[in-house]
Short mmCIF file of C-alpha atoms in Angstrom, two decimals:
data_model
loop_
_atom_site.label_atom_id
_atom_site.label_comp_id
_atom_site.label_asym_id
_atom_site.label_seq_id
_atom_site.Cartn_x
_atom_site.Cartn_y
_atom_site.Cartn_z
CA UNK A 1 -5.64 -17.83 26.28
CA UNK A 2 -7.78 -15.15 25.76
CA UNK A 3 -7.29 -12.94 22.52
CA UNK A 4 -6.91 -9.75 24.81
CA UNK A 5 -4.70 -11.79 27.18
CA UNK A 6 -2.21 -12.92 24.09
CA UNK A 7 -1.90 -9.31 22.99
CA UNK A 8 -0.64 -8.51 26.64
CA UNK A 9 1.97 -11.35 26.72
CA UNK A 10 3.19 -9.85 23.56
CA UNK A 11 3.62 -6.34 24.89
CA UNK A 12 5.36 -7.87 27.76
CA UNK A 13 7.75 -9.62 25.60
CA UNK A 14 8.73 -6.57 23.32
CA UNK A 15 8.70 -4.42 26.22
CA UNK A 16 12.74 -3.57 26.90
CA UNK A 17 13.23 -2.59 23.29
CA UNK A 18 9.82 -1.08 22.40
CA UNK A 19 11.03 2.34 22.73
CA UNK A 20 14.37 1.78 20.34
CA UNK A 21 12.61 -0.30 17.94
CA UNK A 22 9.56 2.79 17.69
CA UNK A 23 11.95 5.43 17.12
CA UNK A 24 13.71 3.49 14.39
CA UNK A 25 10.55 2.45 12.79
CA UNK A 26 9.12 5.90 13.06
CA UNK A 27 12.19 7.77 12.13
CA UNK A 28 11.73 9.57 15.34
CA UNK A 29 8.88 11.50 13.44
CA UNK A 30 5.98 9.75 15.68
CA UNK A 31 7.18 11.90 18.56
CA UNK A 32 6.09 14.98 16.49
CA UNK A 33 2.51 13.67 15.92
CA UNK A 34 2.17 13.17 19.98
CA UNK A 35 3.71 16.40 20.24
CA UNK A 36 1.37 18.19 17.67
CA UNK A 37 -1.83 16.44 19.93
CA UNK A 38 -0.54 17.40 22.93
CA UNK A 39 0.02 21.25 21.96
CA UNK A 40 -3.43 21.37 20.25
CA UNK A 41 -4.79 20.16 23.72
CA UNK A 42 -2.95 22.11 26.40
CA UNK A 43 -3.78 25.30 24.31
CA UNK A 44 -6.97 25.10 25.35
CA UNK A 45 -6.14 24.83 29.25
CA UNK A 46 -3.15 27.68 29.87
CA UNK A 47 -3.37 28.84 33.16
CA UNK A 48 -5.68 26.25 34.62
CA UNK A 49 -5.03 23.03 36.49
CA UNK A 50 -6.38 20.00 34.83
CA UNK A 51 -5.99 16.29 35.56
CA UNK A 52 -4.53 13.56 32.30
CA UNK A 53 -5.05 10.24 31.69
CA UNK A 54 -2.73 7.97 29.31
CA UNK A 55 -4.79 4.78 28.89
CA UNK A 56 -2.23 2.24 27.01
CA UNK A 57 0.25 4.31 27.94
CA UNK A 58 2.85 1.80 27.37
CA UNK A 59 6.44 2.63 28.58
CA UNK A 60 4.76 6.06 29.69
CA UNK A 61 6.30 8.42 26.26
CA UNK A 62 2.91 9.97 25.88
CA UNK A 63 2.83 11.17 29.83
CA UNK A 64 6.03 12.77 29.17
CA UNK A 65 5.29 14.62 26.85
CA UNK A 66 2.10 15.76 28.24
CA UNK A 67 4.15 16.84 31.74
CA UNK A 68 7.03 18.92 29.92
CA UNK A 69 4.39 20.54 27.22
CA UNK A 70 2.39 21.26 30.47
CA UNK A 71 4.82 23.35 31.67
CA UNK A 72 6.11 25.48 28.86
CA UNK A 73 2.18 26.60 28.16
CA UNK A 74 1.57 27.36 32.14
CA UNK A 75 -0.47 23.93 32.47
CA UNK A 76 -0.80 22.88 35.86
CA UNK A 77 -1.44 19.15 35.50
CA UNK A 78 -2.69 17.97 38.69
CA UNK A 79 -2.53 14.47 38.26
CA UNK A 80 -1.08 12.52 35.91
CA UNK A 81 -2.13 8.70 35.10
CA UNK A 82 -0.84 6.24 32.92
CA UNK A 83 -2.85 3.06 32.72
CA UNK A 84 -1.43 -0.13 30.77
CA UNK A 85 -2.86 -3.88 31.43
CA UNK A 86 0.98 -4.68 30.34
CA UNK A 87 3.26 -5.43 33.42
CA UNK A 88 6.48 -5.35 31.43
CA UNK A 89 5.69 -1.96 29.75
CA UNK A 90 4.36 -0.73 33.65
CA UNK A 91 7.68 -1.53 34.42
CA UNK A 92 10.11 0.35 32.04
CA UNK A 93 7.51 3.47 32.41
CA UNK A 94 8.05 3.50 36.26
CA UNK A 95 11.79 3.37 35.51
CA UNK A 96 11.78 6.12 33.44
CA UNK A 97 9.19 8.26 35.18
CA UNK A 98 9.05 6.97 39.01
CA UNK A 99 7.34 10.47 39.94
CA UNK A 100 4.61 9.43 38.00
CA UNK A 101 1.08 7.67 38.71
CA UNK A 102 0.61 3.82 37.00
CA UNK A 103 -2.51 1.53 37.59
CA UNK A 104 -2.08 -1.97 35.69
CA UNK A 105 -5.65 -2.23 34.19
CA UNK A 106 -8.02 -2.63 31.10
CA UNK A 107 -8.89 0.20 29.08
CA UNK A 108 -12.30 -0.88 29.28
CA UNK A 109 -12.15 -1.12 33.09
CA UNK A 110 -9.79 1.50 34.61
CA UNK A 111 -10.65 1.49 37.94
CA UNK A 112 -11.16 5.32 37.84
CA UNK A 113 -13.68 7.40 39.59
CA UNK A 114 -16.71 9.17 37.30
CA UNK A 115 -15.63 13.01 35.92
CA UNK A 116 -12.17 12.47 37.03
CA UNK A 117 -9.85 14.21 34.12
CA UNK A 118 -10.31 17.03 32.05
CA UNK A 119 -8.47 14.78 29.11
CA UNK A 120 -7.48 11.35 28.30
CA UNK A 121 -5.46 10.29 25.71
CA UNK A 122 -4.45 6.90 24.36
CA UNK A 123 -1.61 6.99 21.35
CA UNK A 124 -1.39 4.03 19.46
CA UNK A 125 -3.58 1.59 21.56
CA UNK A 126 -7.22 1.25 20.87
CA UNK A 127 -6.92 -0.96 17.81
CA UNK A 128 -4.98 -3.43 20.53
CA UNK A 129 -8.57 -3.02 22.09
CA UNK A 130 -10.86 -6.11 22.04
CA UNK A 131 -13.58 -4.71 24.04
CA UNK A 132 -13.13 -0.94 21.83
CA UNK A 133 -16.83 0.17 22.29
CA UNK A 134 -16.75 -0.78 26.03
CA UNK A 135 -13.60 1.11 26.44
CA UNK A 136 -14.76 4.37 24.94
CA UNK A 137 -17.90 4.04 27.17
CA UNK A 138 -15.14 3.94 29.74
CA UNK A 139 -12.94 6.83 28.13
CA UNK A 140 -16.93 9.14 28.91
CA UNK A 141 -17.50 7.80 32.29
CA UNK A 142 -14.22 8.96 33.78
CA UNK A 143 -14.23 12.24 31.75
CA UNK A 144 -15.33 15.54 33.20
CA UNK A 145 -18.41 17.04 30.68
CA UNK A 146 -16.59 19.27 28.01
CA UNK A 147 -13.51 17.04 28.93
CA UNK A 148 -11.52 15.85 25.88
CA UNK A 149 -10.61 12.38 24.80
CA UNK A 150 -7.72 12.14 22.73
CA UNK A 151 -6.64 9.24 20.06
CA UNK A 152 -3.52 9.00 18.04
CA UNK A 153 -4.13 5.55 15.83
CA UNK A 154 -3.17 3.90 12.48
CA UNK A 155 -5.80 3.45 10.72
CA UNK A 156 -7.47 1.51 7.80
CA UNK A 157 -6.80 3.30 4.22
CA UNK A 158 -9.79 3.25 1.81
CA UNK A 159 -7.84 4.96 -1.15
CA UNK A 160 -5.63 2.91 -3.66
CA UNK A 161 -2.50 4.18 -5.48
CA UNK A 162 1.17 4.47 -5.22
CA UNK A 163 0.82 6.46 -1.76
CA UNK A 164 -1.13 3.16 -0.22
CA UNK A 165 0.96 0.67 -2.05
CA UNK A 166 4.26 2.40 -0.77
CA UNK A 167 2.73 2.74 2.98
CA UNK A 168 1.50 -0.83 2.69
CA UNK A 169 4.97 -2.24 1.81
CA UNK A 170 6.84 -0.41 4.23
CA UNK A 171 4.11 -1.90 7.21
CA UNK A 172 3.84 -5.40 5.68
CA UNK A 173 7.61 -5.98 4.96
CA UNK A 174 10.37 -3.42 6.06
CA UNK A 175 8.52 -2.88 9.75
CA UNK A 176 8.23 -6.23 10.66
CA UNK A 177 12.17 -7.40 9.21
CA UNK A 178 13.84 -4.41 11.51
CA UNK A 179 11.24 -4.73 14.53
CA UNK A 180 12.14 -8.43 14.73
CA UNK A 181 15.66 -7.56 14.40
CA UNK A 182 15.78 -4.88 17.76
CA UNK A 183 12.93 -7.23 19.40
CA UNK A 184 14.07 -10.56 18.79
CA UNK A 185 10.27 -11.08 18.67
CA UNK A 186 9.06 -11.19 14.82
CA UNK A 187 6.02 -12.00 15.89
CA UNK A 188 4.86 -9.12 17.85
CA UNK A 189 5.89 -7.03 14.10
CA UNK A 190 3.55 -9.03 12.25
CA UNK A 191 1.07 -8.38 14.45
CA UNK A 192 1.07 -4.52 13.60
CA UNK A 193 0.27 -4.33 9.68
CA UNK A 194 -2.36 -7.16 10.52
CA UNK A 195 -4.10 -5.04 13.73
CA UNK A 196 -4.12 -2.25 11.39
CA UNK A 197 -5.98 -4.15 8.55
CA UNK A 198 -8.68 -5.35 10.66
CA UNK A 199 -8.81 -1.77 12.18
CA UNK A 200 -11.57 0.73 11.05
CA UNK A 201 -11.06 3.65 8.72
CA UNK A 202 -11.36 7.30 10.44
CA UNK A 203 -14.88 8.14 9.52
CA UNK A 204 -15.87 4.76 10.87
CA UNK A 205 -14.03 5.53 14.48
CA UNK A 206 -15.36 9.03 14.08
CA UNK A 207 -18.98 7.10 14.23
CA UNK A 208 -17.79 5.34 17.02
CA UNK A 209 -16.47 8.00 19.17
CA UNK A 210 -20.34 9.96 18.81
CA UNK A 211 -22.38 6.96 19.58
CA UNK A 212 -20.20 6.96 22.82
CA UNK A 213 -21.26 10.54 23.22
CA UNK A 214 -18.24 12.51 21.55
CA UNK A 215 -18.31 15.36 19.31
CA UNK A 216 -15.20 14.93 16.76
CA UNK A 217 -13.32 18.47 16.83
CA UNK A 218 -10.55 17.40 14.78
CA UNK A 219 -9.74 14.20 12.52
CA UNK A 220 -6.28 14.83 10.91
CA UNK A 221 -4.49 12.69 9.18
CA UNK A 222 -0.22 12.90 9.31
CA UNK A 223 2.58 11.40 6.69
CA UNK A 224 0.39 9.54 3.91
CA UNK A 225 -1.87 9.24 6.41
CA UNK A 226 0.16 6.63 8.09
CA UNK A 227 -1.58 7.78 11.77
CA UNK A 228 -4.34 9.58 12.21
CA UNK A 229 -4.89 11.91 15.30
CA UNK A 230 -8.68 12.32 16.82
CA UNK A 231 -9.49 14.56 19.19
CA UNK A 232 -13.13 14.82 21.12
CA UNK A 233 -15.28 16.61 22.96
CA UNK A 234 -17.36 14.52 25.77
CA UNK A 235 -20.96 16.43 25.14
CA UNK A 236 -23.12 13.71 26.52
CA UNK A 237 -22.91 11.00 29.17
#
């Protein structure tokens, strides 16, 4: 199997309890980082109608967010898709949002027509990526011109210190002892400090998002710089 294909089984696996185990891993506080990206965004489009895509949108928390947000800053989100090569996560997200749009596909090959969003976001997904540069080439393609891409991410720390030391011990040893506990799959909480690790740092996915013909608006960095939010404007095809 595949390394792409064994990251998908794993999703599958942790699926039912992926959203207890993030909120107790977060603290709940990774809901204010989407929430912060998703604000940001939608300021930009008040009174228009715009179409979203959620690539990796897992058990579909992200498209929530950008629906309700939509609504209290007079968004009108014309479509709404949330695409996930993970079956069981598909599954859970059309249980909790059966209103919504879901295509099971690659984010390097989302079956998507050319200009067809005015943003797409992906929280938490790209490093689970194999084929990353493909999939931002993807990400342009099915972006409108001036359209948005937008990236929440953990990302590799350069800097030494207490503050990386403390971060690195909570990912390496506290994460996965309680995400194996609520999963039953240790496994699949290993896998995060190491995915992270062989990551890039921000100004190296900052590169990467202009050679696939983004301009970087904002790179921010949120709690120790545990996750890092991107955001990007498609200025060439």
């Amino acid at each position: 199997m595949e390394k792409q294909e064994k990251i998908v089984e794993m999703f599958n696996d942790i699926a039912p309890t992926y959203d207890v185990a993030n909120r107790v891993l977060s603290m709940g506080v990774d809901v204010s980082w989407r929430k912060f990206a998703c604000r940001y965004m939608l300021n930009k489009y008040r009174a228009q109608s715009i179409s979203i895509i959620d690539v990796a949108c897992g058990t579909g928390d992200m498209m929530g967010l950008w629906s309700k947000i939509a609504r209290e800053y007079g968004v009108h989100v014309a479509k709404l898709t949330g695409i996930d090569p993970s079956s069981g996560m598909l599954d859970v997200a059309r249980s909790k949002f059966p209103n919504f749009e879901f295509i099971q596909a690659f984010a390097d090959k989302t079956t998507l027509t050319n200009e067809s969003a005015e943003i797409l976001s992906i929280s938490y997904g790209i490093r689970n990526v194999v084929a990353r540069k493909e999939a931002l080439a993807e990400f342009n393609r099915v972006l409108k011109m001036g359209g948005y891409v937008v990236v929440l991410e953990f990302t590799k720390r350069n800097k030494s210190g207490f503050v990386t030391a403390l971060r690195d011990f909570y990912l390496t040893k506290i994460l996965p002892f309680i995400g194996g506990f609520i999963s039953k799959n240790k496994e699949a909480y290993e896998y995060l400090p190491s995915s992270i690790e062989s990551f890039l740092d921000a100004k190296t996915f900052c590169d990467e998002l202009y050679e696939a013909g983004f301009e970087v608006e904002v790179c921010r960095g949120f709690s120790m710089d545990i996750s890092t939010l991107f955001i990007a404007k498609k200025v060439r095809s």
